[in-house]
Tab-separated table of C-alpha atoms in Angstrom:
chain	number	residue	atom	x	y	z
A	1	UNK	CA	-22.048	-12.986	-15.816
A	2	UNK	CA	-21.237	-9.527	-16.233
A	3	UNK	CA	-21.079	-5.974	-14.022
A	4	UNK	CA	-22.524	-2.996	-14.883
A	5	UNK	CA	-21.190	-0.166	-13.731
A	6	UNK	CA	-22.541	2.815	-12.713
A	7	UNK	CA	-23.047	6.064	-13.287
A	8	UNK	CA	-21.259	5.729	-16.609
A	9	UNK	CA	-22.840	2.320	-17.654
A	10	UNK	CA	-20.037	0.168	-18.320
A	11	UNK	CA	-20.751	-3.709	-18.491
A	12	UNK	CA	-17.993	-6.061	-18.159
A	13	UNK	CA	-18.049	-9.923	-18.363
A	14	UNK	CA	-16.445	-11.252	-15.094
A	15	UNK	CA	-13.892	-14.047	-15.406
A	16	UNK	CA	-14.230	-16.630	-13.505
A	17	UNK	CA	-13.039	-16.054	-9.135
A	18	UNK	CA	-12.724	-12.381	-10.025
A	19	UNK	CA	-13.318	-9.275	-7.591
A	20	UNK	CA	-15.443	-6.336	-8.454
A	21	UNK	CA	-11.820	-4.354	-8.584
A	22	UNK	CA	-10.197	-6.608	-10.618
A	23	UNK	CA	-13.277	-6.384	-12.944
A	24	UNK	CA	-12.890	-2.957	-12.945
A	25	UNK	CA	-9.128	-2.575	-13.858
A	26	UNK	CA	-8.973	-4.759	-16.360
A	27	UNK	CA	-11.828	-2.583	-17.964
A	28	UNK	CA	-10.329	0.890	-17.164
A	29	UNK	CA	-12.751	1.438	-14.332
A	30	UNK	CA	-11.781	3.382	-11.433
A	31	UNK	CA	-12.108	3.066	-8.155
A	32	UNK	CA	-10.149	4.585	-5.274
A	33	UNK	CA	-7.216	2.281	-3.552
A	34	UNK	CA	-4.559	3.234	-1.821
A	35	UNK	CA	-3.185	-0.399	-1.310
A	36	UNK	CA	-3.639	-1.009	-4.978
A	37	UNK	CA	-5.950	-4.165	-4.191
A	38	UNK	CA	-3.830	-5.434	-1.669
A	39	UNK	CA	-6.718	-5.716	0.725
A	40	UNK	CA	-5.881	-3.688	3.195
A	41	UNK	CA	-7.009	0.093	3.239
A	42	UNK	CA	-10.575	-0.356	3.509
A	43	UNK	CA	-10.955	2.680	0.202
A	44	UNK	CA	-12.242	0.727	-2.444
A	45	UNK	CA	-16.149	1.129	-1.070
A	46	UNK	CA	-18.710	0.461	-3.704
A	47	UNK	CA	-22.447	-0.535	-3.523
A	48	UNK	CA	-23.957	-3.435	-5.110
A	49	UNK	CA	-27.357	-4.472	-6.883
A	50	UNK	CA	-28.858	-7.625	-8.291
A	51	UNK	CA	-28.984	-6.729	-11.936
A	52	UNK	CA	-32.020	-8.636	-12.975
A	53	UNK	CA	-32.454	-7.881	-16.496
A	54	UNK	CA	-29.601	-11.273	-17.056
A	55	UNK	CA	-32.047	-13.531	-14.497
A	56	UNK	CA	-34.160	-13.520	-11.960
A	57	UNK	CA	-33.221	-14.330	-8.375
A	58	UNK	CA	-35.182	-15.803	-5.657
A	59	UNK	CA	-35.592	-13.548	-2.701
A	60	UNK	CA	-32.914	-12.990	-0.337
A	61	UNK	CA	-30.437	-14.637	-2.915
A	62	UNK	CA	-26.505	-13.417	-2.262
A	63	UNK	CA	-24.936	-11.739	-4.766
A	64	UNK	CA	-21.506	-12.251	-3.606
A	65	UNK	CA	-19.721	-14.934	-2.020
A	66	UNK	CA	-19.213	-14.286	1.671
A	67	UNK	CA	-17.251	-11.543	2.931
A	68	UNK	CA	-14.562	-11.823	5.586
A	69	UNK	CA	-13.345	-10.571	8.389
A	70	UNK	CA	-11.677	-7.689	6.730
A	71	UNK	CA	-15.028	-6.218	5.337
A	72	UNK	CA	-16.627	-6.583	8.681
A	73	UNK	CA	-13.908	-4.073	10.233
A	74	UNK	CA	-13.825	-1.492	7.209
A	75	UNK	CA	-17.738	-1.060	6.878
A	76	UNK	CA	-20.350	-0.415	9.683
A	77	UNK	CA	-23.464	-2.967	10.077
A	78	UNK	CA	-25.780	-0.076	8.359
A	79	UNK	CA	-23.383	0.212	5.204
A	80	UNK	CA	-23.413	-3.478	4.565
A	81	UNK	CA	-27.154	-3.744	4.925
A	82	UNK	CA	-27.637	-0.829	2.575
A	83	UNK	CA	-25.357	-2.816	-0.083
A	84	UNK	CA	-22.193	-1.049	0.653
A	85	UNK	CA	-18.947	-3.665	-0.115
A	86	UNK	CA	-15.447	-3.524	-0.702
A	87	UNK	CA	-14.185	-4.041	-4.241
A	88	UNK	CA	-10.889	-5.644	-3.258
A	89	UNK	CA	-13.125	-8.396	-1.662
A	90	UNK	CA	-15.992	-8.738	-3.740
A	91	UNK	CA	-16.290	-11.755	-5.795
A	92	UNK	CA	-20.188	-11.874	-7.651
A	93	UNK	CA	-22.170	-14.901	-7.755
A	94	UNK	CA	-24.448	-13.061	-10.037
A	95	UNK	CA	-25.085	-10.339	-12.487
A	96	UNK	CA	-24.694	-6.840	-10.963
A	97	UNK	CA	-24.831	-3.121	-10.587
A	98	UNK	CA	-21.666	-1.337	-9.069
A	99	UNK	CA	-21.895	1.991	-8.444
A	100	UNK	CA	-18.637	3.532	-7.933
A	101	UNK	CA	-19.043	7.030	-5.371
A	102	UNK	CA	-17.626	9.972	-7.569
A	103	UNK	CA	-14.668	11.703	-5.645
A	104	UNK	CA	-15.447	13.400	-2.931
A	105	UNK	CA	-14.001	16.139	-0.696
A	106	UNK	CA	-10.887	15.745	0.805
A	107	UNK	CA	-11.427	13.142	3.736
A	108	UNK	CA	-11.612	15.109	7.073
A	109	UNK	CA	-9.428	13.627	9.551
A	110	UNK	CA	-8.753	13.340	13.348
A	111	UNK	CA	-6.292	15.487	14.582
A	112	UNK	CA	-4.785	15.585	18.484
A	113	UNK	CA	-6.399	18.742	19.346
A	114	UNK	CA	-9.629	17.240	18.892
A	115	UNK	CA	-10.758	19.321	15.254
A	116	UNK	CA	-11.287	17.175	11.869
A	117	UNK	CA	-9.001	18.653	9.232
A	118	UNK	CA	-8.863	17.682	5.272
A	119	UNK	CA	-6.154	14.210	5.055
A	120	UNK	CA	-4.186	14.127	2.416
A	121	UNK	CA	-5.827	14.427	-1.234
A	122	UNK	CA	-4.369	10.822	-3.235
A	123	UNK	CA	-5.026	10.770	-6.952
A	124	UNK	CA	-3.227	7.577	-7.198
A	125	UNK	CA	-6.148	5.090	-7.303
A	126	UNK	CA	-4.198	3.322	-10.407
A	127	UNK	CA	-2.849	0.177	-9.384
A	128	UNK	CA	1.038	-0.849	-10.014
A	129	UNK	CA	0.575	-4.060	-12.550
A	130	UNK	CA	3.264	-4.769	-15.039
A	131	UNK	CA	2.266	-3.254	-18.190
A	132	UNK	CA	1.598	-6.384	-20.909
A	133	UNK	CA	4.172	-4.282	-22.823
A	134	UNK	CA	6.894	-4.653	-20.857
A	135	UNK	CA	6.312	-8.715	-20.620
A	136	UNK	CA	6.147	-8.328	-24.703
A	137	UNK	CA	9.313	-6.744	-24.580
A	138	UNK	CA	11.069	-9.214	-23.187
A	139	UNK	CA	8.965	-12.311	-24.380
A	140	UNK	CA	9.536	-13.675	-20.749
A	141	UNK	CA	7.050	-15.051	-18.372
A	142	UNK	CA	4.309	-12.225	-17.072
A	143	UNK	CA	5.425	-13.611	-13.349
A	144	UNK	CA	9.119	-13.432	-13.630
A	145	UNK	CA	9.179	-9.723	-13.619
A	146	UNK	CA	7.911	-10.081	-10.375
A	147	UNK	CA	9.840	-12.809	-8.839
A	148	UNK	CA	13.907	-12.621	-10.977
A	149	UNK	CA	16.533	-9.689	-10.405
A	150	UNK	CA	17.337	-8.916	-14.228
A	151	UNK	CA	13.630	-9.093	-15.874
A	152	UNK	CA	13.065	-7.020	-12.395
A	153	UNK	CA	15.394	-3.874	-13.332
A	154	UNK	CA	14.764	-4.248	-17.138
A	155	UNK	CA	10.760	-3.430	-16.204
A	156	UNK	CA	11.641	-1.033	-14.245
A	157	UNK	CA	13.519	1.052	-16.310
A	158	UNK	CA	11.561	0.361	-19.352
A	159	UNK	CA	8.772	1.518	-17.151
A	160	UNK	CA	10.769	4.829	-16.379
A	161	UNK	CA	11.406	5.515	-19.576
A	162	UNK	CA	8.002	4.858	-21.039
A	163	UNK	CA	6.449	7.251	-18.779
A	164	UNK	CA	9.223	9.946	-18.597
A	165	UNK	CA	9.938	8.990	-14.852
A	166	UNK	CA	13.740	9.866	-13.729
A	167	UNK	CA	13.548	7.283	-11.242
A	168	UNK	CA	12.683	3.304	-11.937
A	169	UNK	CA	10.719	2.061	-8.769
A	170	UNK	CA	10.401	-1.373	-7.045
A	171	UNK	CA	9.170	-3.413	-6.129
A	172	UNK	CA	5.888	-4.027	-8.153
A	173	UNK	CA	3.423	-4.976	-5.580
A	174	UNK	CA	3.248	-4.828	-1.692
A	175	UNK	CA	3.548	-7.796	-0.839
A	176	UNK	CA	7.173	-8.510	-0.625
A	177	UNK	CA	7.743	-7.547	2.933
A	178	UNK	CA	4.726	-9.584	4.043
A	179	UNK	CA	6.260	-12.694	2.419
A	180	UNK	CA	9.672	-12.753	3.767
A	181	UNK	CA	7.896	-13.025	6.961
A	182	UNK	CA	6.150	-16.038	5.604
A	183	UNK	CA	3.082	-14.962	4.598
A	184	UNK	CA	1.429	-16.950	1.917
A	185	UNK	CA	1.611	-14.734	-1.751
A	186	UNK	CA	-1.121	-15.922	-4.134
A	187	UNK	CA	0.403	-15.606	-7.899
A	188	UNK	CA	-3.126	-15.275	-9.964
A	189	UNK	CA	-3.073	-15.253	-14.076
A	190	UNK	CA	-1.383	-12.720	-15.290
A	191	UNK	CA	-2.760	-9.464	-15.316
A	192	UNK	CA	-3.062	-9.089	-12.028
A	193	UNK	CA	-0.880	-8.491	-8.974
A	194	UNK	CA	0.092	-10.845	-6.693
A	195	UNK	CA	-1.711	-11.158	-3.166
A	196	UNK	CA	-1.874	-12.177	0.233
A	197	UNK	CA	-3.537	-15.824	0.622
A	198	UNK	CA	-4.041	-17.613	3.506
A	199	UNK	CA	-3.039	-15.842	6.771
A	200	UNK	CA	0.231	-16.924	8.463
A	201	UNK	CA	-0.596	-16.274	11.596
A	202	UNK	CA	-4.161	-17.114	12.931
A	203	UNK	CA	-3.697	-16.156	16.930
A	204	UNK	CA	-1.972	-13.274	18.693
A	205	UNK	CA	0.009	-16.291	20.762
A	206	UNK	CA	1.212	-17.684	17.620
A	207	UNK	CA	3.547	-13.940	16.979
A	208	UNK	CA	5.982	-15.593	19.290
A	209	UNK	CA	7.561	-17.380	16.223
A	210	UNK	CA	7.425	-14.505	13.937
A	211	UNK	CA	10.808	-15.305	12.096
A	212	UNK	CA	13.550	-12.795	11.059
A	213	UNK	CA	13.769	-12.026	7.529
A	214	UNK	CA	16.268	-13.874	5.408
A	215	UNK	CA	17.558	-11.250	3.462
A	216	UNK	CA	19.682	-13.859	1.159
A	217	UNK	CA	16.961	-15.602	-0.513
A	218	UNK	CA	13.450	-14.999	-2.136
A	219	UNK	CA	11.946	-12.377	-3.718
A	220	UNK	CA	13.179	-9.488	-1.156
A	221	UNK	CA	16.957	-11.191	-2.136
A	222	UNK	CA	15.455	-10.251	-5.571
A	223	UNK	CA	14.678	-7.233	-5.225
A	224	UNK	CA	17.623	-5.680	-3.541
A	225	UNK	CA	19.809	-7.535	-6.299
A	226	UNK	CA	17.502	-5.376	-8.788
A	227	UNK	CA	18.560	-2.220	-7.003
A	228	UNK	CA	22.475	-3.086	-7.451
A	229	UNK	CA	21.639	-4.065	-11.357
A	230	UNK	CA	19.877	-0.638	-11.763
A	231	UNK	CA	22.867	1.258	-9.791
A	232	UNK	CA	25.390	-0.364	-11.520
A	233	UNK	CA	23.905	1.437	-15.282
A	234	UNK	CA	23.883	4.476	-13.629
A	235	UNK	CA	19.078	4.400	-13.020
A	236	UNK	CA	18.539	6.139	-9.847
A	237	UNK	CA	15.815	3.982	-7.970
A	238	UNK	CA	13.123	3.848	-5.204
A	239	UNK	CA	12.113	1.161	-3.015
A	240	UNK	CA	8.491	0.857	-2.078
A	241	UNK	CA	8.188	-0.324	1.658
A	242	UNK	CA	5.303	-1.450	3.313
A	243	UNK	CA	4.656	-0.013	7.395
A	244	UNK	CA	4.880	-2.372	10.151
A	245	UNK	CA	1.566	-1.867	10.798
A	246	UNK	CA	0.583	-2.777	6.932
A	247	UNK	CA	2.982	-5.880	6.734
A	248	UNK	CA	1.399	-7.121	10.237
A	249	UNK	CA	-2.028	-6.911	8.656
A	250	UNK	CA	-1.658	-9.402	5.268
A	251	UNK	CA	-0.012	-11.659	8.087
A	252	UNK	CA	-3.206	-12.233	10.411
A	253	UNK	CA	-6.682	-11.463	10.185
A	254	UNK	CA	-7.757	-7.324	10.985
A	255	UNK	CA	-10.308	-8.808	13.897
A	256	UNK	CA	-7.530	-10.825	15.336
A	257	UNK	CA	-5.327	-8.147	15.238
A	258	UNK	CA	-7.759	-5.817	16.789
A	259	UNK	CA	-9.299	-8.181	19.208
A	260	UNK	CA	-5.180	-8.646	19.946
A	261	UNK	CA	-4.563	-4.638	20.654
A	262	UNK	CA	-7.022	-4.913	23.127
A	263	UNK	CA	-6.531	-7.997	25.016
A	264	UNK	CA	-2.365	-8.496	24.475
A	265	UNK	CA	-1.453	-5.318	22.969
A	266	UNK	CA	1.889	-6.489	24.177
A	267	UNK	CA	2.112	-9.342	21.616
A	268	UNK	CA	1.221	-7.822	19.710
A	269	UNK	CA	3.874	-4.785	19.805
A	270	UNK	CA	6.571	-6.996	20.668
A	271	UNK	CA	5.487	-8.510	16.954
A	272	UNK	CA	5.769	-4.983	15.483
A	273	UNK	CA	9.127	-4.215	17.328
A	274	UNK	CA	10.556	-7.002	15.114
A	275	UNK	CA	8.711	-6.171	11.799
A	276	UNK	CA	10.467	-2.505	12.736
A	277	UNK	CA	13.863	-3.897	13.348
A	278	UNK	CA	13.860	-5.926	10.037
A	279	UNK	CA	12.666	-2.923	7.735
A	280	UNK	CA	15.395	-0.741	9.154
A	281	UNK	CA	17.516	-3.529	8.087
A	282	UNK	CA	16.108	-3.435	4.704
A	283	UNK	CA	15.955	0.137	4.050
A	284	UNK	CA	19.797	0.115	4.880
A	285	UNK	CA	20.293	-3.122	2.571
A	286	UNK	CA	18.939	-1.087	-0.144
A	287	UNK	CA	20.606	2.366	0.486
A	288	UNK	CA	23.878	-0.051	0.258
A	289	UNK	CA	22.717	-1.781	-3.061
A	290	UNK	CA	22.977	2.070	-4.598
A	291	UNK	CA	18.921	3.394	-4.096
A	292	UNK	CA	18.882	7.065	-3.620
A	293	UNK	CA	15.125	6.955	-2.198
A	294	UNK	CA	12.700	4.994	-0.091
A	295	UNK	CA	8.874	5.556	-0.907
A	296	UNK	CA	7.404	4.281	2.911
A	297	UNK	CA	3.873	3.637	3.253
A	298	UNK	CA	1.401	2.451	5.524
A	299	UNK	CA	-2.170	1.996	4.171
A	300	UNK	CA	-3.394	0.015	6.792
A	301	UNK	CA	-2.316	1.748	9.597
A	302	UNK	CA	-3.559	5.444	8.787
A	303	UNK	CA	-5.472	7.446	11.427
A	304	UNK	CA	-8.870	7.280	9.269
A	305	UNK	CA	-9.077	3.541	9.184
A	306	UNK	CA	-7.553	2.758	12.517
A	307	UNK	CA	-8.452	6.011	14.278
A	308	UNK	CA	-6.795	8.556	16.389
A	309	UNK	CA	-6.417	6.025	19.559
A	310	UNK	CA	-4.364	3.379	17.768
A	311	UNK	CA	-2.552	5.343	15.245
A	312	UNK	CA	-0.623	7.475	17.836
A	313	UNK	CA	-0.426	4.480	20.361
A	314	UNK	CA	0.850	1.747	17.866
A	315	UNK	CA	0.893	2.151	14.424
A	316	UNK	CA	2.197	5.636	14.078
A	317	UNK	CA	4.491	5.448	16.383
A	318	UNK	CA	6.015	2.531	15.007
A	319	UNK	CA	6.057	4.324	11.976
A	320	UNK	CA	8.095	7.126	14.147
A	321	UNK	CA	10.149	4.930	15.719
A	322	UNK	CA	11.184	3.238	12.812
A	323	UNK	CA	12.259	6.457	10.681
A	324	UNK	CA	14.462	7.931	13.698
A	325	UNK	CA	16.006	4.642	13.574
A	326	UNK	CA	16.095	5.011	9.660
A	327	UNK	CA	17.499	8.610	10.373
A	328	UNK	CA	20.762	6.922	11.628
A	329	UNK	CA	21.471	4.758	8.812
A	330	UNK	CA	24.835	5.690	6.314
A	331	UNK	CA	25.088	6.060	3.654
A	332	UNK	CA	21.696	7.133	3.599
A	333	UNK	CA	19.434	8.933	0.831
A	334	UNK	CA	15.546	10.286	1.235
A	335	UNK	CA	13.200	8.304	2.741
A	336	UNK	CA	9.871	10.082	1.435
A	337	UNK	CA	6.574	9.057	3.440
A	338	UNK	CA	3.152	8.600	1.981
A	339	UNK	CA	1.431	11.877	2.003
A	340	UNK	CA	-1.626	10.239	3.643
A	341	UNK	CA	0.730	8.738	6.884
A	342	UNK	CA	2.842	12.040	6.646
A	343	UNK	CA	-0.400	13.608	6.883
A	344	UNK	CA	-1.781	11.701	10.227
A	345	UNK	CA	1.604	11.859	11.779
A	346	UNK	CA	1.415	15.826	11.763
A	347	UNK	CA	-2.372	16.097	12.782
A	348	UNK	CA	-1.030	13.638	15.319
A	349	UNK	CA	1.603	15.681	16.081
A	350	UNK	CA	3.823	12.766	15.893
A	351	UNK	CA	6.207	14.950	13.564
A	352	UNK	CA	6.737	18.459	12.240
A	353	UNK	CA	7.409	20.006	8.831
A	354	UNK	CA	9.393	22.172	7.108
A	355	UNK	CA	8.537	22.932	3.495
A	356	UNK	CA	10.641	24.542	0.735
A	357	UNK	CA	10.372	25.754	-2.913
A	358	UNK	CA	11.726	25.389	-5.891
A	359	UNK	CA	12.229	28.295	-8.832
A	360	UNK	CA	11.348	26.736	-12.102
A	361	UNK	CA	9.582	23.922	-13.038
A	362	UNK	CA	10.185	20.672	-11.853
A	363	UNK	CA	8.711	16.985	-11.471
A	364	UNK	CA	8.795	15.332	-8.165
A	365	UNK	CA	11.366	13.041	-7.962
A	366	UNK	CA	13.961	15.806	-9.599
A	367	UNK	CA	12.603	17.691	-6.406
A	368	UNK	CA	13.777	14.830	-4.181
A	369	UNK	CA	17.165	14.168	-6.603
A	370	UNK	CA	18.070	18.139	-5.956
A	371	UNK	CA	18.485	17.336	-2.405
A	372	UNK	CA	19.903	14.072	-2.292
A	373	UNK	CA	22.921	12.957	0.042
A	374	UNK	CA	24.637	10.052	-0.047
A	375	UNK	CA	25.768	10.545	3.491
A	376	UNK	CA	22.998	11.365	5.047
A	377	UNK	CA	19.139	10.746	5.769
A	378	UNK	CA	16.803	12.972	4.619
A	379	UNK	CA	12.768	12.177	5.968
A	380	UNK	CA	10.325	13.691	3.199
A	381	UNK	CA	6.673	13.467	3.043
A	382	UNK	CA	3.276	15.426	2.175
A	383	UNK	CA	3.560	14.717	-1.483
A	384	UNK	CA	2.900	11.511	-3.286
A	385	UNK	CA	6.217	9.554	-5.077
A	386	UNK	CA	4.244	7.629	-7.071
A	387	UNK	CA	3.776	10.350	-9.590
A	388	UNK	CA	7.208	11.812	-9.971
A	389	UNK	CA	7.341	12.081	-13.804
A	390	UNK	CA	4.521	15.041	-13.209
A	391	UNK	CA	6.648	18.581	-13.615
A	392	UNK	CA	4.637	21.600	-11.919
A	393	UNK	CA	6.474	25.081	-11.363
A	394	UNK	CA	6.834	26.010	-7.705
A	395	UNK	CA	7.231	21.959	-6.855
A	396	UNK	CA	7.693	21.879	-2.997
A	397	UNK	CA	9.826	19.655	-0.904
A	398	UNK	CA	8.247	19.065	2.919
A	399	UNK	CA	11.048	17.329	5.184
A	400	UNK	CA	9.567	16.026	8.365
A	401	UNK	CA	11.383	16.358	11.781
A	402	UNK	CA	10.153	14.092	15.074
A	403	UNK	CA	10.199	15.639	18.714
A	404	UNK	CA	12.288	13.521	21.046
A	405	UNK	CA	9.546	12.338	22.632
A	406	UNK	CA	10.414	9.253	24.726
A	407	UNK	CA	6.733	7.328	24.099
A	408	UNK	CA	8.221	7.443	20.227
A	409	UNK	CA	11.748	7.325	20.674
């Protein structure tokens, strides 16, 4: 079997269980993700055709295997009628054409005053994968650079190095949050990141034995072991960590959760409370393992995919509530937030900002380095961290600062 896609033209054979996105990476296709195929930002839209120059199908023949519940939230009955899927999702049962929408203007958002202003413009639709260098490197298994401390910090600053980056980041998927809760992570051949599997929780009721993380064993042990390896050779890191929000969605399925915030919104936030509590303790794990920055992100839970009503009743202000909790921690470092949640917590107005130049000619993460203390937290956002080795002149630095507002505090 084999997608075509369009408008360029490319055909690719399709290994066997593979989505459309997967498909597409491995190929050099691109299509927009901000979750990097994690499944749960709702971006990668695409439309789909029976391509029947490679056979002919009988009427009314699927072309994919069945969607779940996930589609059915992101897309509206008309879009999935007129062909519209998501590529995270997809997996083809037959030949097809994919087109891929050429980028568009900026997103217009909801903002609290009512207006619809341009979100925040991300570029980085390029998904985090290992490079097959870096496993050739070190001749080691493709998976344990995701899963052992030393082959951990050795990709990571190989990584760094290869791409002129003054900062080695990690982890090197999403994911790791989700499964120290006990979500199941699907390891698939190499080449690919891993993913959420089966859901941990399948009812609202059930969040009453959502456990505490054990930060002493698994990958998230792992990982902050990484940061004291990199630390201790002098690499100045970042930790990637996943929203509340985000991490509550690979545990249980979007139309439970939704279904949930309507019916026992209370569950549901006394589920999120915890998920808070334990990423505080995280991001203070790593600031005392030696990282100098936090990257925080929540795909899932930004105010064009959940929309203005839930982001500034739950997941945005869990996203608030857990950085003036984060604000507290010492030592500390910068905590820089995903210019697309930085974005909805302004229009919100959920936070302020305060934005300030640089002379010369700098890349971003020597933006964030220049105002770096150890003793303190600093709360950045409006920019994207995931392409830090980029140097521009005038590079700007936008710290955020949260009214003490007692619905958020």
């Amino acid at each position: 079997m084999f997608i075509t896609f369009l408008p360029e033209g490319h055909r690719c054979r399709i290994r066997r269980n593979e989505t459309i996105l997967e498909t597409a990476r491995r190929n050099g296709v691109a299509i927009d993700s901000s979750c990097h195929g994690t499944r749960c930002c709702g971006r990668c839209r695409v439309r789909v055709a029976a391509d029947e120059r490679e056979e002919k199908l009988p009427a009314g023949e699927p072309l994919l295997r069945p969607a779940d519940n996930r589609e059915r939230m992101a897309l509206s009955p008309a879009e999935r009628n007129d062909g519209w899927h998501l590529a995270c999702l997809s997996i083809p049962r037959h030949s097809i054409f994919v087109t891929v929408p050429s980028p568009a203007r900026p997103l217009l958002i909801p903002t609290a005053d009512g207006e619809r202003l341009p979100g925040f413009d991300c570029n980085h639709a390029g998904s985090e994968e290992i490079p097959p260098f870096v496993i050739r490197k070190f001749g080691a298994s493709y998976w344990d650079a995701y899963q052992y401390a030393p082959l951990m910090s050795a990709a990571a600053s190989l990584i760094a190095d290869s791409n002129g980056d003054p900062v080695c980041k990690l982890p090197f998927c999403v994911t790791i949050e989700a499964g120290a809760f006990g979500a199941e992570i699907v390891f698939p051949e190499a080449g690919h990141l891993p993913l959420p599997g089966g859901y941990r929780f399948h009812s609202v009721q059930e969040l009453v034995d959502l456990p505490d993380i054990d930060f002493s064993k698994g990958r998230i042990a792992e990982v902050l072991r990484a940061i004291r390896l990199l630390h201790a050779v002098g690499r100045p890191c970042v930790l990637k960590v996943e929203a509340p929000f985000t991490v509550l969605s690979m545990l249980m399925d979007s139309m439970v959760l939704f279904r949930g915030l309507r019916k026992e919104r209370n569950l549901i936030e006394t589920a999120m409370a915890k998920i808070r509590r334990n990423l505080v303790r995280y991001i203070g794990l790593a600031f005392e393992a030696g990282a100098e920055m936090i990257s925080y992100a929540d795909p899932s839970g930004v105010v064009e995919f959940v929309g203005p009503k839930i982001f500034r009743e739950v997941s945005g202000r869990e996203t608030v509530r857990l950085l003036k909790e984060v604000a507290g921690l010492s030592p500390g470092g910068i905590v820089h937030v995903c210019g697309k949640t930085s974005t909805s917590l302004e229009y919100m107005h959920l936070c302020t900002s305060e934005t300030y130049e640089l002379t010369g000619k700098h890349n971003f993460a020597e933006a964030l380095l220049s105002v770096y203390d150890r003793h303190k937290v600093s709360i950045t956002g409006h920019n994207c961290i995931l392409v830090t080795a980029v140097p521009i002149p005038h590079q700007k630095v936008s710290f955020l600062h949260f009214p003490d507002d007692p619905d958020t505090g």
